[in-house]
PDB file of C-alpha atoms in Angstrom:
ATOM      1  CA  MET A   1      86.497  41.357 143.713  1.00 68.00           C
ATOM      2  CA  HIS A   2      88.654  43.427 142.821  1.00 67.00           C
ATOM      3  CA  VAL A   3      91.761  44.627 144.708  1.00 55.00           C
ATOM      4  CA  TRP A   4      94.195  47.520 143.959  1.00 52.00           C
ATOM      5  CA  ARG A   5      96.712  49.576 145.591  1.00 45.00           C
ATOM      6  CA  TRP A   6      96.857  53.679 146.204  1.00 46.00           C
ATOM      7  CA  LEU A   7     100.335  54.725 146.990  1.00 42.00           C
ATOM      8  CA  SER A   8     100.491  57.950 149.539  1.00 42.00           C
ATOM      9  CA  PHE A   9     103.454  59.811 150.206  1.00 40.00           C
ATOM     10  CA  LEU A  10     104.007  60.408 153.825  1.00 39.00           C
ATOM     11  CA  ILE A  11     107.772  61.528 153.061  1.00 35.00           C
ATOM     12  CA  ALA A  12     109.932  62.349 150.097  1.00 36.00           C
ATOM     13  CA  ALA A  13     112.015  59.850 149.707  1.00 39.00           C
ATOM     14  CA  THR A  14     115.716  60.872 149.755  1.00 35.00           C
ATOM     15  CA  VAL A  15     118.729  58.588 149.893  1.00 36.00           C
ATOM     16  CA  GLY A  16     118.833  54.851 151.714  1.00 42.00           C
ATOM     17  CA  LEU A  17     115.937  52.262 151.967  1.00 43.00           C
ATOM     18  CA  VAL A  18     112.237  52.598 152.120  1.00 47.00           C
ATOM     19  CA  SER A  19     110.031  50.232 154.217  1.00 47.00           C
ATOM     20  CA  ILE A  20     106.761  49.564 152.269  1.00 49.00           C
ATOM     21  CA  PRO A  21     103.859  47.670 154.404  1.00 50.00           C
ATOM     22  CA  VAL A  22     102.169  45.457 151.448  1.00 58.00           C
ATOM     23  CA  GLN A  23      99.309  43.821 153.352  1.00 71.00           C
ATOM     24  CA  ALA A  24      95.790  44.781 153.650  1.00 82.00           C
ATOM     25  CA  ALA A  25      94.042  45.125 157.975  1.00 92.00           C
ATOM     26  CA  ILE A  26      90.938  44.726 156.434  1.00 95.00           C
ATOM     27  CA  VAL A  27      88.562  41.966 154.630  1.00 95.00           C
ATOM     28  CA  ILE A  28      85.180  42.658 153.578  1.00 96.00           C
ATOM     29  CA  THR A  29      83.126  39.349 154.759  1.00 95.00           C
ATOM     30  CA  GLY A  30      81.500  38.097 151.219  1.00 94.00           C
ATOM     31  CA  THR A  31      82.734  38.825 147.523  1.00 95.00           C
ATOM     32  CA  ARG A  32      79.664  40.459 145.910  1.00 97.00           C
ATOM     33  CA  VAL A  33      76.339  41.953 148.039  1.00 98.00           C
ATOM     34  CA  ILE A  34      72.886  41.195 147.117  1.00 98.00           C
ATOM     35  CA  TYR A  35      70.845  43.938 148.204  1.00 98.00           C
ATOM     36  CA  PRO A  36      66.805  42.543 147.131  1.00 97.00           C
ATOM     37  CA  GLU A  37      64.464  45.448 145.895  1.00 97.00           C
ATOM     38  CA  LYS A  38      62.110  44.841 149.188  1.00 95.00           C
ATOM     39  CA  SER A  39      65.147  45.717 151.526  1.00 97.00           C
ATOM     40  CA  ARG A  40      65.154  48.387 154.275  1.00 96.00           C
ATOM     41  CA  GLN A  41      68.880  48.071 154.247  1.00 98.00           C
ATOM     42  CA  VAL A  42      71.729  45.795 153.885  1.00 98.00           C
ATOM     43  CA  SER A  43      74.655  45.102 156.033  1.00 98.00           C
ATOM     44  CA  VAL A  44      78.140  44.105 155.154  1.00 98.00           C
ATOM     45  CA  ARG A  45      80.828  43.264 157.687  1.00 98.00           C
ATOM     46  CA  LEU A  46      84.251  43.737 157.710  1.00 98.00           C
ATOM     47  CA  ASN A  47      86.663  42.963 160.220  1.00 97.00           C
ATOM     48  CA  ASN A  48      90.577  44.237 160.774  1.00 97.00           C
ATOM     49  CA  VAL A  49      92.540  41.713 160.603  1.00 96.00           C
ATOM     50  CA  GLU A  50      95.834  43.089 162.296  1.00 93.00           C
ATOM     51  CA  ASP A  51      97.176  44.270 165.516  1.00 93.00           C
ATOM     52  CA  THR A  52      96.918  47.939 164.757  1.00 92.00           C
ATOM     53  CA  PRO A  53      93.848  50.545 163.850  1.00 95.00           C
ATOM     54  CA  VAL A  54      93.147  51.559 160.688  1.00 95.00           C
ATOM     55  CA  LEU A  55      91.075  54.334 158.563  1.00 96.00           C
ATOM     56  CA  VAL A  56      88.894  53.353 156.435  1.00 97.00           C
ATOM     57  CA  GLN A  57      86.741  55.186 153.379  1.00 97.00           C
ATOM     58  CA  ALA A  58      83.420  53.193 152.424  1.00 98.00           C
ATOM     59  CA  TRP A  59      81.369  54.358 148.941  1.00 98.00           C
ATOM     60  CA  ILE A  60      79.861  52.618 146.185  1.00 98.00           C
ATOM     61  CA  ASP A  61      80.725  53.989 142.860  1.00 98.00           C
ATOM     62  CA  ASP A  62      78.843  52.853 138.697  1.00 97.00           C
ATOM     63  CA  GLY A  63      81.357  51.617 137.807  1.00 96.00           C
ATOM     64  CA  ASP A  64      83.377  54.759 136.986  1.00 96.00           C
ATOM     65  CA  THR A  65      86.291  54.866 138.657  1.00 93.00           C
ATOM     66  CA  SER A  66      87.444  58.390 137.294  1.00 95.00           C
ATOM     67  CA  VAL A  67      84.370  60.249 138.976  1.00 95.00           C
ATOM     68  CA  PRO A  68      85.725  61.841 142.855  1.00 95.00           C
ATOM     69  CA  VAL A  69      84.286  60.213 145.413  1.00 94.00           C
ATOM     70  CA  GLU A  70      82.648  63.374 146.321  1.00 93.00           C
ATOM     71  CA  LYS A  71      80.628  63.850 143.262  1.00 96.00           C
ATOM     72  CA  LEU A  72      79.084  60.974 142.836  1.00 96.00           C
ATOM     73  CA  ASP A  73      75.253  60.392 142.277  1.00 96.00           C
ATOM     74  CA  VAL A  74      74.433  56.810 142.408  1.00 97.00           C
ATOM     75  CA  PRO A  75      71.258  56.047 144.561  1.00 98.00           C
ATOM     76  CA  PHE A  76      72.131  54.320 147.521  1.00 98.00           C
ATOM     77  CA  ILE A  77      73.667  55.719 151.104  1.00 98.00           C
ATOM     78  CA  ILE A  78      76.558  53.624 152.879  1.00 98.00           C
ATOM     79  CA  THR A  79      77.392  54.729 156.996  1.00 98.00           C
ATOM     80  CA  PRO A  80      79.623  55.275 159.033  1.00 98.00           C
ATOM     81  CA  PRO A  81      81.146  56.833 155.035  1.00 98.00           C
ATOM     82  CA  VAL A  82      84.919  56.401 157.379  1.00 97.00           C
ATOM     83  CA  PHE A  83      86.056  55.034 160.365  1.00 97.00           C
ATOM     84  CA  ARG A  84      88.583  54.279 163.156  1.00 96.00           C
ATOM     85  CA  ALA A  85      88.895  50.422 162.240  1.00 96.00           C
ATOM     86  CA  GLU A  86      90.741  48.837 165.969  1.00 96.00           C
ATOM     87  CA  GLY A  87      92.682  46.556 165.907  1.00 95.00           C
ATOM     88  CA  GLY A  88      90.875  43.072 165.981  1.00 96.00           C
ATOM     89  CA  LYS A  89      88.072  44.378 165.933  1.00 97.00           C
ATOM     90  CA  GLY A  90      84.797  44.949 163.156  1.00 96.00           C
ATOM     91  CA  GLN A  91      82.683  47.065 161.765  1.00 97.00           C
ATOM     92  CA  THR A  92      79.128  46.744 160.201  1.00 98.00           C
ATOM     93  CA  LEU A  93      78.067  49.183 157.603  1.00 99.00           C
ATOM     94  CA  ARG A  94      74.839  49.934 156.564  1.00 99.00           C
ATOM     95  CA  VAL A  95      73.878  50.154 152.553  1.00 99.00           C
ATOM     96  CA  LYS A  96      70.658  51.536 151.902  1.00 99.00           C
ATOM     97  CA  PHE A  97      69.166  52.192 148.986  1.00 98.00           C
ATOM     98  CA  THR A  98      67.369  56.156 148.535  1.00 96.00           C
ATOM     99  CA  GLY A  99      64.772  55.287 146.126  1.00 92.00           C
ATOM    100  CA  LYS A 100      64.985  56.084 142.758  1.00 93.00           C
ATOM    101  CA  ALA A 101      63.802  54.585 139.652  1.00 96.00           C
ATOM    102  CA  MET A 102      65.389  51.824 138.787  1.00 97.00           C
ATOM    103  CA  PRO A 103      64.950  48.842 135.727  1.00 98.00           C
ATOM    104  CA  ALA A 104      62.307  46.236 136.867  1.00 97.00           C
ATOM    105  CA  ASP A 105      63.232  43.501 134.384  1.00 97.00           C
ATOM    106  CA  ARG A 106      66.648  42.921 135.619  1.00 98.00           C
ATOM    107  CA  GLU A 107      69.449  43.970 137.749  1.00 98.00           C
ATOM    108  CA  THR A 108      71.664  46.561 138.099  1.00 98.00           C
ATOM    109  CA  VAL A 109      75.369  46.675 139.058  1.00 98.00           C
ATOM    110  CA  TYR A 110      77.431  48.814 141.416  1.00 99.00           C
ATOM    111  CA  TRP A 111      80.478  48.619 143.154  1.00 98.00           C
ATOM    112  CA  LEU A 112      81.690  49.082 146.503  1.00 98.00           C
ATOM    113  CA  ASN A 113      84.721  50.580 147.527  1.00 98.00           C
ATOM    114  CA  ILE A 114      86.810  49.981 150.557  1.00 97.00           C
ATOM    115  CA  LEU A 115      90.019  52.294 151.370  1.00 96.00           C
ATOM    116  CA  GLU A 116      92.112  51.788 154.133  1.00 95.00           C
ATOM    117  CA  ILE A 117      94.482  53.811 155.412  1.00 91.00           C
ATOM    118  CA  PRO A 118      97.249  52.478 157.527  1.00 86.00           C
ATOM    119  CA  PRO A 119      98.432  55.038 160.465  1.00 83.00           C
ATOM    120  CA  LYS A 120     101.572  56.405 160.360  1.00 77.00           C
ATOM    121  CA  PRO A 121     104.497  54.840 162.119  1.00 72.00           C
ATOM    122  CA  VAL A 122     106.231  56.746 165.341  1.00 68.00           C
ATOM    123  CA  ASP A 123     109.486  56.389 163.763  1.00 63.00           C
ATOM    124  CA  ALA A 124     108.482  57.464 160.238  1.00 59.00           C
ATOM    125  CA  ASP A 125     110.453  61.261 160.684  1.00 62.00           C
ATOM    126  CA  SER A 126     113.662  59.077 160.884  1.00 58.00           C
ATOM    127  CA  ARG A 127     113.356  56.768 158.246  1.00 63.00           C
ATOM    128  CA  ASN A 128     112.525  57.242 154.427  1.00 65.00           C
ATOM    129  CA  MET A 129     109.234  55.535 154.137  1.00 63.00           C
ATOM    130  CA  LEU A 130     106.371  55.018 151.212  1.00 66.00           C
ATOM    131  CA  GLN A 131     103.123  53.502 152.854  1.00 68.00           C
ATOM    132  CA  LEU A 132     100.556  52.472 151.004  1.00 76.00           C
ATOM    133  CA  ALA A 133      96.834  52.551 151.047  1.00 83.00           C
ATOM    134  CA  PHE A 134      95.096  49.413 150.190  1.00 88.00           C
ATOM    135  CA  GLY A 135      91.341  49.448 148.042  1.00 92.00           C
ATOM    136  CA  THR A 136      89.244  46.653 147.798  1.00 94.00           C
ATOM    137  CA  ARG A 137      85.715  46.481 144.686  1.00 96.00           C
ATOM    138  CA  ILE A 138      83.373  44.553 145.431  1.00 97.00           C
ATOM    139  CA  LYS A 139      80.239  44.092 143.075  1.00 98.00           C
ATOM    140  CA  LEU A 140      76.569  45.283 144.473  1.00 99.00           C
ATOM    141  CA  PHE A 141      73.855  43.764 142.737  1.00 98.00           C
ATOM    142  CA  TYR A 142      70.254  45.965 142.874  1.00 98.00           C
ATOM    143  CA  ARG A 143      67.759  43.138 141.784  1.00 98.00           C
ATOM    144  CA  PRO A 144      64.481  43.822 141.767  1.00 98.00           C
ATOM    145  CA  ALA A 145      61.513  42.249 143.318  1.00 96.00           C
ATOM    146  CA  ALA A 146      60.246  40.753 139.745  1.00 95.00           C
ATOM    147  CA  LEU A 147      63.320  38.106 140.260  1.00 95.00           C
ATOM    148  CA  ARG A 148      62.197  35.670 142.224  1.00 86.00           C
ATOM    149  CA  ASP A 149      64.671  32.136 140.366  1.00 82.00           C
ATOM    150  CA  ASP A 150      67.953  31.342 141.742  1.00 82.00           C
ATOM    151  CA  PRO A 151      69.936  33.230 139.879  1.00 86.00           C
ATOM    152  CA  SER A 152      72.208  30.436 139.061  1.00 83.00           C
ATOM    153  CA  ALA A 153      69.856  28.088 137.841  1.00 78.00           C
ATOM    154  CA  GLY A 154      69.610  30.180 134.659  1.00 81.00           C
ATOM    155  CA  ARG A 155      72.851  29.227 133.371  1.00 88.00           C
ATOM    156  CA  ALA A 156      71.169  26.728 131.231  1.00 87.00           C
ATOM    157  CA  GLY A 157      69.683  29.503 129.144  1.00 93.00           C
ATOM    158  CA  LEU A 158      73.384  30.520 128.325  1.00 97.00           C
ATOM    159  CA  THR A 159      74.511  30.586 124.488  1.00 98.00           C
ATOM    160  CA  TRP A 160      78.259  30.110 123.761  1.00 98.00           C
ATOM    161  CA  THR A 161      79.055  30.670 120.039  1.00 98.00           C
ATOM    162  CA  ALA A 162      82.210  30.894 118.163  1.00 96.00           C
ATOM    163  CA  ALA A 163      83.061  33.723 116.141  1.00 96.00           C
ATOM    164  CA  ARG A 164      85.398  36.610 115.250  1.00 95.00           C
ATOM    165  CA  ASN A 165      85.656  39.864 116.185  1.00 94.00           C
ATOM    166  CA  ALA A 166      86.931  42.979 115.114  1.00 92.00           C
ATOM    167  CA  GLU A 167      90.384  42.454 114.662  1.00 92.00           C
ATOM    168  CA  GLY A 168      89.812  39.025 113.058  1.00 92.00           C
ATOM    169  CA  LYS A 169      90.567  36.619 116.312  1.00 94.00           C
ATOM    170  CA  GLN A 170      88.584  33.717 117.250  1.00 95.00           C
ATOM    171  CA  VAL A 171      85.989  34.545 120.316  1.00 97.00           C
ATOM    172  CA  LEU A 172      83.656  32.646 122.822  1.00 98.00           C
ATOM    173  CA  ARG A 173      80.484  35.013 122.282  1.00 98.00           C
ATOM    174  CA  VAL A 174      78.010  34.333 125.471  1.00 98.00           C
ATOM    175  CA  GLY A 175      74.636  35.455 125.753  1.00 98.00           C
ATOM    176  CA  ASN A 176      72.776  36.088 128.309  1.00 97.00           C
ATOM    177  CA  PRO A 177      68.518  35.187 128.147  1.00 96.00           C
ATOM    178  CA  THR A 178      67.792  36.460 131.760  1.00 96.00           C
ATOM    179  CA  GLY A 179      67.207  39.648 134.017  1.00 97.00           C
ATOM    180  CA  TYR A 180      71.053  38.708 135.824  1.00 97.00           C
ATOM    181  CA  HIS A 181      74.191  39.317 135.330  1.00 97.00           C
ATOM    182  CA  VAL A 182      75.986  36.221 135.281  1.00 97.00           C
ATOM    183  CA  SER A 183      79.651  36.593 136.499  1.00 97.00           C
ATOM    184  CA  LEU A 184      81.686  33.809 134.431  1.00 97.00           C
ATOM    185  CA  ASP A 185      85.175  32.604 137.343  1.00 98.00           C
ATOM    186  CA  SER A 186      86.420  30.157 134.526  1.00 98.00           C
ATOM    187  CA  VAL A 187      86.079  29.044 130.635  1.00 98.00           C
ATOM    188  CA  SER A 188      87.498  26.869 128.797  1.00 97.00           C
ATOM    189  CA  ALA A 189      87.137  24.031 125.757  1.00 96.00           C
ATOM    190  CA  LYS A 190      88.309  21.304 123.785  1.00 89.00           C
ATOM    191  CA  ALA A 191      88.477  21.639 120.092  1.00 84.00           C
ATOM    192  CA  GLY A 192      90.406  17.784 118.844  1.00 84.00           C
ATOM    193  CA  THR A 193      93.694  18.215 120.400  1.00 85.00           C
ATOM    194  CA  ALA A 194      93.456  21.932 121.060  1.00 86.00           C
ATOM    195  CA  ASP A 195      93.216  23.109 125.011  1.00 93.00           C
ATOM    196  CA  ILE A 196      91.553  26.752 124.836  1.00 96.00           C
ATOM    197  CA  SER A 197      91.536  28.939 128.072  1.00 97.00           C
ATOM    198  CA  TYR A 198      88.954  31.933 128.057  1.00 98.00           C
ATOM    199  CA  GLN A 199      89.241  35.590 129.647  1.00 98.00           C
ATOM    200  CA  PRO A 200      86.276  35.538 132.054  1.00 98.00           C
ATOM    201  CA  GLN A 201      83.948  38.104 132.123  1.00 98.00           C
ATOM    202  CA  MET A 202      80.283  39.369 133.382  1.00 98.00           C
ATOM    203  CA  VAL A 203      78.249  38.585 130.810  1.00 98.00           C
ATOM    204  CA  PRO A 204      75.266  41.790 131.445  1.00 97.00           C
ATOM    205  CA  PRO A 205      71.280  40.576 131.518  1.00 97.00           C
ATOM    206  CA  PHE A 206      69.997  40.486 128.323  1.00 97.00           C
ATOM    207  CA  GLY A 207      73.157  41.448 126.747  1.00 98.00           C
ATOM    208  CA  SER A 208      76.694  39.342 125.129  1.00 98.00           C
ATOM    209  CA  VAL A 209      80.218  39.732 125.743  1.00 98.00           C
ATOM    210  CA  GLU A 210      83.058  38.375 124.124  1.00 98.00           C
ATOM    211  CA  LEU A 211      85.638  36.377 125.348  1.00 98.00           C
ATOM    212  CA  SER A 212      88.975  36.416 124.243  1.00 97.00           C
ATOM    213  CA  GLN A 213      91.171  33.123 123.779  1.00 96.00           C
ATOM    214  CA  VAL A 214      93.911  33.229 126.344  1.00 96.00           C
ATOM    215  CA  GLY A 215      97.565  33.424 125.429  1.00 90.00           C
ATOM    216  CA  ASP A 216      98.536  32.903 121.257  1.00 85.00           C
ATOM    217  CA  ARG A 217      95.694  30.473 120.434  1.00 84.00           C
ATOM    218  CA  ASN A 218      93.511  31.445 117.858  1.00 90.00           C
ATOM    219  CA  VAL A 219      91.164  28.249 117.627  1.00 90.00           C
ATOM    220  CA  SER A 220      87.052  28.763 116.163  1.00 91.00           C
ATOM    221  CA  PRO A 221      86.707  25.578 118.540  1.00 93.00           C
ATOM    222  CA  PRO A 222      83.470  23.854 115.892  1.00 93.00           C
ATOM    223  CA  SER A 223      79.570  23.055 116.881  1.00 94.00           C
ATOM    224  CA  GLY A 224      79.275  20.665 119.413  1.00 95.00           C
ATOM    225  CA  THR A 225      82.201  21.493 120.984  1.00 96.00           C
ATOM    226  CA  ALA A 226      81.675  20.841 125.230  1.00 96.00           C
ATOM    227  CA  ILE A 227      82.593  24.166 127.377  1.00 97.00           C
ATOM    228  CA  THR A 228      83.423  23.757 130.792  1.00 98.00           C
ATOM    229  CA  TYR A 229      83.106  26.716 132.357  1.00 98.00           C
ATOM    230  CA  SER A 230      82.247  28.054 136.100  1.00 97.00           C
ATOM    231  CA  LEU A 231      80.121  30.962 137.726  1.00 96.00           C
ATOM    232  CA  ILE A 232      79.771  32.769 141.162  1.00 95.00           C
ATOM    233  CA  ASN A 233      76.904  32.542 142.736  1.00 94.00           C
ATOM    234  CA  ASP A 234      75.315  34.798 145.483  1.00 94.00           C
ATOM    235  CA  PHE A 235      77.082  33.103 147.804  1.00 93.00           C
ATOM    236  CA  GLY A 236      80.709  33.896 146.346  1.00 94.00           C
ATOM    237  CA  ALA A 237      81.019  30.340 145.699  1.00 94.00           C
ATOM    238  CA  THR A 238      81.886  28.598 141.979  1.00 95.00           C
ATOM    239  CA  VAL A 239      79.241  26.594 140.679  1.00 94.00           C
ATOM    240  CA  GLU A 240      80.526  24.255 137.659  1.00 96.00           C
ATOM    241  CA  ASP A 241      78.834  23.225 134.693  1.00 96.00           C
ATOM    242  CA  VAL A 242      78.784  22.158 130.705  1.00 96.00           C
ATOM    243  CA  ALA A 243      77.418  23.118 127.546  1.00 97.00           C
ATOM    244  CA  ALA A 244      78.223  22.585 123.815  1.00 96.00           C
ATOM    245  CA  VAL A 245      79.169  25.850 120.961  1.00 96.00           C
ATOM    246  CA  GLN A 246      75.902  26.419 119.251  1.00 93.00           C
TER     247      GLN A 246
END
């Protein structure tokens, strides 16, 4: 899950203190959405955990955050796209696939975006104020019917290879021979007395990624070095396992 903030300037700041709300009100049930090919629609539950109402906008993109919402071209419809979430209440979003031709042998990833805009305080005109709007992004995986196995079971097929990147830095290349996206949550290794941590990434179907080492380490783990890693399953839980550098 990715969380970020948009700044919404309600009043031009002058001299004095600035009040900044810093807590998001909307909580999404789950950290990812799975859309099976045969489903007519899927539901996503949101809850406003604060006492005050907020305005919420929801949309889906293909990963390119530079495209304005009104110009997005994705094969999903989400309803309601804009709504008022009352304090302490919930709202169900319904996501429907529009029928675009999709790869049959692998998942396709999109992103569900939730933007919440809190109400303007009644005394906003009497004080300088900078108000924040909060946004959350979670992955939406379109899963074709041909993929019937347990996605997390495919981790046994991952390949782990020590390599150098274009800058000459030591990296760990992770290959994914399955049709599922593999979302790594943590990856570490121990080469001799050196403890190595890697920056986790999502590994695409039938593809690979290069994981950079955390910090200033530049160690090459030899073949056979144990890799301890965890990945995130369909339910948002982490699944831990071990592998070896090839």
